[in-house]
Amino acid sequence: MLDYQSIINAIYQDAIKAKDKGIVASYIPELAHINSDNFGIHLRTSKGETFGVGDFEKPFSIQSISKVLALSKAMSLIGEDIWKRIDVEPSGNPFNYLSLIEVENGIPRNPFINAGAIVIADILVSNLQNPKEDFLKYIQALTGDDSIIYNKDVANSEKITGFKNYATANLLKSFSNLNNSVDVVLDFYFHQCALEMTCSQLSKAFYLFVNQGKCLQNKVHITNQQVKRINALMLTCGFYDEAGEFAFEVGLPGKSGVGGGIVALLPEKFVITVWSPGLNKKGNSRLGMLALEQFTTKTKLSIF
Amino acid sequence: MLDYQSIINAIYQDAIKAKDKGIVASYIPELAHINSDNFGIHLRTSKGETFGVGDFEKPFSIQSISKVLALSKAMSLIGEDIWKRIDVEPSGNPFNYLSLIEVENGIPRNPFINAGAIVIADILVSNLQNPKEDFLKYIQALTGDDSIIYNKDVANSEKITGFKNYATANLLKSFSNLNNSVDVVLDFYFHQCALEMTCSQLSKAFYLFVNQGKCLQNKVHITNQQVKRINALMLTCGFYDEAGEFAFEVGLPGKSGVGGGIVALLPEKFVITVWSPGLNKKGNSRLGMLALEQFTTKTKLSIF
Amino acid sequence: MLDYQSIINAIYQDAIKAKDKGIVASYIPELAHINSDNFGIHLRTSKGETFGVGDFEKPFSIQSISKVLALSKAMSLIGEDIWKRIDVEPSGNPFNYLSLIEVENGIPRNPFINAGAIVIADILVSNLQNPKEDFLKYIQALTGDDSIIYNKDVANSEKITGFKNYATANLLKSFSNLNNSVDVVLDFYFHQCALEMTCSQLSKAFYLFVNQGKCLQNKVHITNQQVKRINALMLTCGFYDEAGEFAFEVGLPGKSGVGGGIVALLPEKFVITVWSPGLNKKGNSRLGMLALEQFTTKTKLSIF
Amino acid sequence: MLDYQSIINAIYQDAIKAKDKGIVASYIPELAHINSDNFGIHLRTSKGETFGVGDFEKPFSIQSISKVLALSKAMSLIGEDIWKRIDVEPSGNPFNYLSLIEVENGIPRNPFINAGAIVIADILVSNLQNPKEDFLKYIQALTGDDSIIYNKDVANSEKITGFKNYATANLLKSFSNLNNSVDVVLDFYFHQCALEMTCSQLSKAFYLFVNQGKCLQNKVHITNQQVKRINALMLTCGFYDEAGEFAFEVGLPGKSGVGGGIVALLPEKFVITVWSPGLNKKGNSRLGMLALEQFTTKTKLSIF
């Protein structure tokens, strides 16, 4: 049997010695002063075993990782109607390329590029009574952890500097693919991205994707079919224009965020969360990618 | 000698009988209820003769025609520094294509596509003390006519519905090619476009472009070199993706607006303004284009 | 235990009753007269069991399916050097979009879009002594079946009409990403695509991808790492701009061809080949897609 | 009255002292060894006066300048039917951008980008009995000069290296906008571009565009309307993505070639030809552009 603890310990030892830790994202000013020495791994199996090393109990800004959780909430609310407004194909382009929206008449390529995630945010704003409060409660329920919060400073930092997101939302609006006002949708979206979670909390939150749609509290949130859809989307679209590389190097569905977090999972087996704030040139955690690559190499556990 | 009055009378008689008058722009709600039967022509020679027929004293929304006047004001304020932030090449694309801005790193192709005009608006906001008041005074001074006003309803109508312009301005901002806030710049821009002028007032305002930069009141606003630059830009970029067709069919520098106005001119000879609210598929006044085509065919006056 | 034979029999019964069988590809004239009533399925497990139904012993033009076999041959010849000339990311675009090549300076997005496959063909032409003969022998060796041939009429049909492929190859050449002459490379490429194989032969040929790189004759052709790379590429890029949909609906790595064939596989478990000549709007076999979707739904066997 | 000879003499004196003479085109190998010190100017008025200085009697490869002559021949053969297959709008893009052809379904933006010129070549191949011979005779007739020839080495040099043109022609063919075979059309096109002419011969050849369609021998080749069309196209599309800049800096319709030649003209007044082999970054003759700019500044003769 695999000794997960030893494996992640070894990866941790390598990681903290790495010379090139990547570059911490600076386009969101509030994220710029995170120490790039942070490094944590946490693993949770579908059977409930957990393993952690390093800074796995330290909260960080989950950023785009939240897009997966927002998608699962939207799916539970309106089901397959989502796909009338968003496509499911990889974009093959950097994460905030507006051109595609124009070429495709306002239909974002998938729910994980910013344009698609903003449409998901619009759906949540339309279908939740108190969008920000209700979404936070959803995350707290998935994890059974009421301490999770939005970092208001990070949300505000993006509100002040997120011009491309404003451009994107307005463009979607011009194509009638945004039902609420740009300001309301982006206020929600920036909060969603500004969720602060630890590696172990993220492993809990993503547990439903390795447990047929049931969360830790054994509540069914989405169908097994919807789990499959989300896992397929993570594999093909979870890493901007490095999705193909990740599919090969790691071979797991996953989602990264510019805060340096990556969650990946082997369906029906385990969730693994890594955090290392420095990014590579494509905007994914540099050491996080390497750690997951080592993990699947050492464990020989991947979908391929 | 040419009998301008008879020529424009004949064009007018043809135009009012036209069956296909084009379609009045509806994307700005306030413009949608203009009667498409309006039709006016006004001509002013560089020597001061004037000729008019039809609704040439009826004010209409000049919209994009204002971009030429905004450019001339910006040139008088900061001169050739403009070209550090905007290019001078035809775009060969519909008038609000955001893709180009991304491909070209935030530098609009020319000052007459919306992106370029928004950068010009930013320049005016930075360099005028009371931007809206001062720009209105500039127009009033060019024409010697204090009755010219902004139509607040039209400006407001665009503010509520102009999502593509908000997208464009935010995208420019994300490339650091907008110094003021998006809201302030677009408030100015929507007012500029919402100027209401008659054909005869427009012929007066554009007089400086056939009079070496001197307006009717004999004040020098821009250099002869700058006049040449503006006229060249009108010829190559004045008609969205119908610029080439207009250059051939009419053969004059000119600028159209979605309000149905077109101003064209023969350098050092005359300015001619036509107004007919119905647009063709490319967004230019349908009968206005035909009228100018007939005019240059009948008078044999064109730059080619 | 799963009764594969009953499952594929049931799928077959449904398929032959389908009213909409898609449209047989007509852009390659030689393919246009294939009867759309053909339908076959063949499955081979990694342990060697085989199951077939319908026209699974009838040869058809494998077309783009050959790209996977060409890639595996190229990998065995020059290894990871391939990735200096081709990327591994999904294209998110129809299968013969030249624009991408220009934007990306002659580096095709992945080895399964035509541009990438043509570079692979160039590699094989450079590295095989008698390219066409040697590649055919490779296919015959993988399957242990000397009866497999190129259909010269199909190859010739493409040579006469494949203008987009000529455009693509010349564009690659202009970016110095083609070492041999356009004509020689395309002659090879058109032959490769014109391989005629049956469902059962394809299941044999793809056996190495579920058997750690070893073919039926127990010869190692590629490393386990290379198998993983190829399977990841099939999942993310195997179905033109329907890759995301296939990843979700079927959940298996696979590759389709305009001849109506699809090969899919579950790593280390089985290869399944389906043939139905009628295509859907995205260029993939209409009934083939549905059959595989049913198969993974009924068996609950997918990578997600 | 203007003393043209003194003016061009002064320009010549400046030019030969220039330190930065641009870079001689190297992508056509045969052009690479032309001495960048060559410099000639020739001017011919509509009344028949001529003025020359420097190397104005030395033949050079006219390259893209030939596109204007090919267009005028095609117009005289099939008239306005040309515009069913080619548009008349500026491209706003570098001169051999294939993407545009895909986006616009095989219709080139204008007859002066390579794609458009290749369609014109196709028209000539279809409508001339002996295309290469007849086109050469046309040029000889326009100039009254039988000594003009194709440079076979240059034509051959392009045939061997012109991969982008092969890509373009094949792409046009795939959109059914090429009636003859790619090889036949490009053989004609490469010869057309490989015409060797002197500045004074070019001034003669372009005389019909300042003389209402009549050539030096007083034969009418095209209508006055067609002259206007061609002049408008030269102004808006004659200089790749430097058309806007040229329209402003020089203010004359014109056409450049990578051989370093530029022909420009003031309708009904004069033709001026400049030759200097070194190119600027946009692919136009560096000193040629400057010379024409000086010429229109000194003479104050431009269309604006």
PDB file of C-alpha atoms in Angstrom, chain B residues 80 87-93 97 100 103-104 109 224-233 235-236 239-251 253 266-268 282 293 296-297 300 302-304, chain D residues 80 87-93 97 100 103-104 109 224-233 235-236 239-251 253 266-268 282 293 296-297 300 302-304:
ATOM      1  CA  GLU B  80       1.928  65.167 -32.182  1.00  0.00           C
ATOM      2  CA  ASP B  87      -1.942  54.790 -34.557  1.00  0.00           C
ATOM      3  CA  VAL B  88      -2.979  56.314 -37.908  1.00  0.00           C
ATOM      4  CA  GLU B  89      -3.762  53.204 -39.939  1.00  0.00           C
ATOM      5  CA  PRO B  90      -7.126  52.035 -41.274  1.00  0.00           C
ATOM      6  CA  SER B  91      -8.570  49.230 -39.216  1.00  0.00           C
ATOM      7  CA  GLY B  92     -10.301  47.300 -41.949  1.00  0.00           C
ATOM      8  CA  ASN B  93     -12.773  46.073 -39.369  1.00  0.00           C
ATOM      9  CA  TYR B  97     -13.856  45.377 -32.684  1.00  0.00           C
ATOM     10  CA  LEU B 100      -7.544  44.637 -32.366  1.00  0.00           C
ATOM     11  CA  VAL B 103      -3.507  42.241 -30.525  1.00  0.00           C
ATOM     12  CA  GLU B 104      -1.938  45.675 -30.586  1.00  0.00           C
ATOM     13  CA  ARG B 109      -5.590  51.685 -34.873  1.00  0.00           C
ATOM     14  CA  ASN B 224      -1.747  73.467 -42.104  1.00  0.00           C
ATOM     15  CA  GLN B 225       0.206  70.279 -41.509  1.00  0.00           C
ATOM     16  CA  GLN B 226      -2.374  69.181 -38.923  1.00  0.00           C
ATOM     17  CA  VAL B 227      -5.209  69.928 -41.359  1.00  0.00           C
ATOM     18  CA  LYS B 228      -3.515  67.647 -43.867  1.00  0.00           C
ATOM     19  CA  ARG B 229      -3.187  64.900 -41.230  1.00  0.00           C
ATOM     20  CA  ILE B 230      -6.867  65.129 -40.305  1.00  0.00           C
ATOM     21  CA  ASN B 231      -8.018  65.128 -43.919  1.00  0.00           C
ATOM     22  CA  ALA B 232      -5.847  62.091 -44.679  1.00  0.00           C
ATOM     23  CA  LEU B 233      -7.313  60.303 -41.660  1.00  0.00           C
ATOM     24  CA  LEU B 235     -10.145  59.662 -46.158  1.00  0.00           C
ATOM     25  CA  THR B 236      -8.559  56.453 -44.957  1.00  0.00           C
ATOM     26  CA  PHE B 239     -16.193  55.326 -42.740  1.00  0.00           C
ATOM     27  CA  TYR B 240     -15.557  52.227 -40.624  1.00  0.00           C
ATOM     28  CA  ASP B 241     -15.122  49.292 -42.985  1.00  0.00           C
ATOM     29  CA  GLU B 242     -16.650  51.200 -45.882  1.00  0.00           C
ATOM     30  CA  ALA B 243     -13.723  53.632 -46.088  1.00  0.00           C
ATOM     31  CA  GLY B 244     -12.362  52.132 -49.302  1.00  0.00           C
ATOM     32  CA  GLU B 245     -15.747  52.190 -50.951  1.00  0.00           C
ATOM     33  CA  PHE B 246     -16.328  55.821 -49.974  1.00  0.00           C
ATOM     34  CA  ALA B 247     -12.863  56.845 -51.149  1.00  0.00           C
ATOM     35  CA  PHE B 248     -13.764  55.457 -54.541  1.00  0.00           C
ATOM     36  CA  GLU B 249     -17.467  56.288 -54.864  1.00  0.00           C
ATOM     37  CA  VAL B 250     -17.161  59.798 -53.470  1.00  0.00           C
ATOM     38  CA  GLY B 251     -13.461  60.533 -53.488  1.00  0.00           C
ATOM     39  CA  PRO B 253     -12.236  62.984 -47.067  1.00  0.00           C
ATOM     40  CA  LEU B 266     -12.551  69.025 -50.892  1.00  0.00           C
ATOM     41  CA  PRO B 267      -9.385  70.528 -49.411  1.00  0.00           C
ATOM     42  CA  GLU B 268      -9.240  74.298 -49.928  1.00  0.00           C
ATOM     43  CA  LYS B 282     -22.150  49.207 -42.695  1.00  0.00           C
ATOM     44  CA  GLU B 293     -21.642  60.096 -54.808  1.00  0.00           C
ATOM     45  CA  THR B 296     -18.970  64.367 -57.005  1.00  0.00           C
ATOM     46  CA  THR B 297     -20.121  62.641 -60.177  1.00  0.00           C
ATOM     47  CA  LYS B 300     -16.457  66.126 -61.197  1.00  0.00           C
ATOM     48  CA  SER B 302     -12.977  64.890 -56.052  1.00  0.00           C
ATOM     49  CA  ILE B 303      -9.416  64.425 -54.917  1.00  0.00           C
ATOM     50  CA  PHE B 304      -8.779  61.650 -57.452  1.00  0.00           C
TER      51      PHE B 304
ATOM     52  CA  GLU D  80     -16.486  45.531 -62.381  1.00  0.00           C
ATOM     53  CA  ASP D  87     -13.049  43.624 -51.748  1.00  0.00           C
ATOM     54  CA  VAL D  88     -11.829  47.252 -51.861  1.00  0.00           C
ATOM     55  CA  GLU D  89     -11.120  47.936 -48.187  1.00  0.00           C
ATOM     56  CA  PRO D  90      -7.778  48.555 -46.498  1.00  0.00           C
ATOM     57  CA  SER D  91      -6.525  45.520 -44.632  1.00  0.00           C
ATOM     58  CA  GLY D  92      -4.824  47.244 -41.753  1.00  0.00           C
ATOM     59  CA  ASN D  93      -2.491  44.276 -41.549  1.00  0.00           C
ATOM     60  CA  TYR D  97      -1.666  37.776 -43.434  1.00  0.00           C
ATOM     61  CA  LEU D 100      -7.996  37.511 -43.019  1.00  0.00           C
ATOM     62  CA  VAL D 103     -12.196  35.083 -41.622  1.00  0.00           C
ATOM     63  CA  GLU D 104     -13.607  36.521 -44.819  1.00  0.00           C
ATOM     64  CA  ARG D 109      -9.524  42.568 -48.633  1.00  0.00           C
ATOM     65  CA  ASN D 224     -12.078  57.632 -66.193  1.00  0.00           C
ATOM     66  CA  GLN D 225     -14.207  55.974 -63.525  1.00  0.00           C
ATOM     67  CA  GLN D 226     -11.762  53.054 -63.415  1.00  0.00           C
ATOM     68  CA  VAL D 227      -8.830  55.443 -63.088  1.00  0.00           C
ATOM     69  CA  LYS D 228     -10.549  56.981 -60.066  1.00  0.00           C
ATOM     70  CA  ARG D 229     -11.092  53.537 -58.553  1.00  0.00           C
ATOM     71  CA  ILE D 230      -7.434  52.584 -58.989  1.00  0.00           C
ATOM     72  CA  ASN D 231      -6.176  55.881 -57.583  1.00  0.00           C
ATOM     73  CA  ALA D 232      -8.469  55.546 -54.566  1.00  0.00           C
ATOM     74  CA  LEU D 233      -7.185  52.012 -53.996  1.00  0.00           C
ATOM     75  CA  LEU D 235      -4.222  55.800 -51.606  1.00  0.00           C
ATOM     76  CA  THR D 236      -6.017  53.546 -49.146  1.00  0.00           C
ATOM     77  CA  PHE D 239       1.486  50.717 -48.702  1.00  0.00           C
ATOM     78  CA  TYR D 240       0.635  47.635 -46.658  1.00  0.00           C
ATOM     79  CA  ASP D 241       0.122  48.714 -43.066  1.00  0.00           C
ATOM     80  CA  GLU D 242       1.840  52.038 -43.689  1.00  0.00           C
ATOM     81  CA  ALA D 243      -0.979  53.290 -45.937  1.00  0.00           C
ATOM     82  CA  GLY D 244      -2.296  55.753 -43.371  1.00  0.00           C
ATOM     83  CA  GLU D 245       1.143  57.140 -42.707  1.00  0.00           C
ATOM     84  CA  PHE D 246       1.867  57.573 -46.425  1.00  0.00           C
ATOM     85  CA  ALA D 247      -1.513  59.213 -47.035  1.00  0.00           C
ATOM     86  CA  PHE D 248      -0.560  61.789 -44.436  1.00  0.00           C
ATOM     87  CA  GLU D 249       3.180  62.211 -44.982  1.00  0.00           C
ATOM     88  CA  VAL D 250       3.010  62.259 -48.757  1.00  0.00           C
ATOM     89  CA  GLY D 251      -0.645  62.724 -49.545  1.00  0.00           C
ATOM     90  CA  PRO D 253      -1.962  57.779 -54.278  1.00  0.00           C
ATOM     91  CA  LEU D 266      -1.238  63.576 -58.406  1.00  0.00           C
ATOM     92  CA  PRO D 267      -4.380  62.929 -60.466  1.00  0.00           C
ATOM     93  CA  GLU D 268      -4.332  64.820 -63.757  1.00  0.00           C
ATOM     94  CA  LYS D 282       7.126  48.073 -42.843  1.00  0.00           C
ATOM     95  CA  GLU D 293       7.536  63.400 -48.388  1.00  0.00           C
ATOM     96  CA  THR D 296       5.142  67.163 -51.589  1.00  0.00           C
ATOM     97  CA  THR D 297       6.310  69.397 -48.774  1.00  0.00           C
ATOM     98  CA  LYS D 300       2.863  71.810 -51.728  1.00  0.00           C
ATOM     99  CA  SER D 302      -0.841  66.761 -52.646  1.00  0.00           C
ATOM    100  CA  ILE D 303      -4.457  65.713 -52.744  1.00  0.00           C
ATOM    101  CA  PHE D 304      -5.147  67.053 -49.250  1.00  0.00           C
TER     102      PHE D 304
END
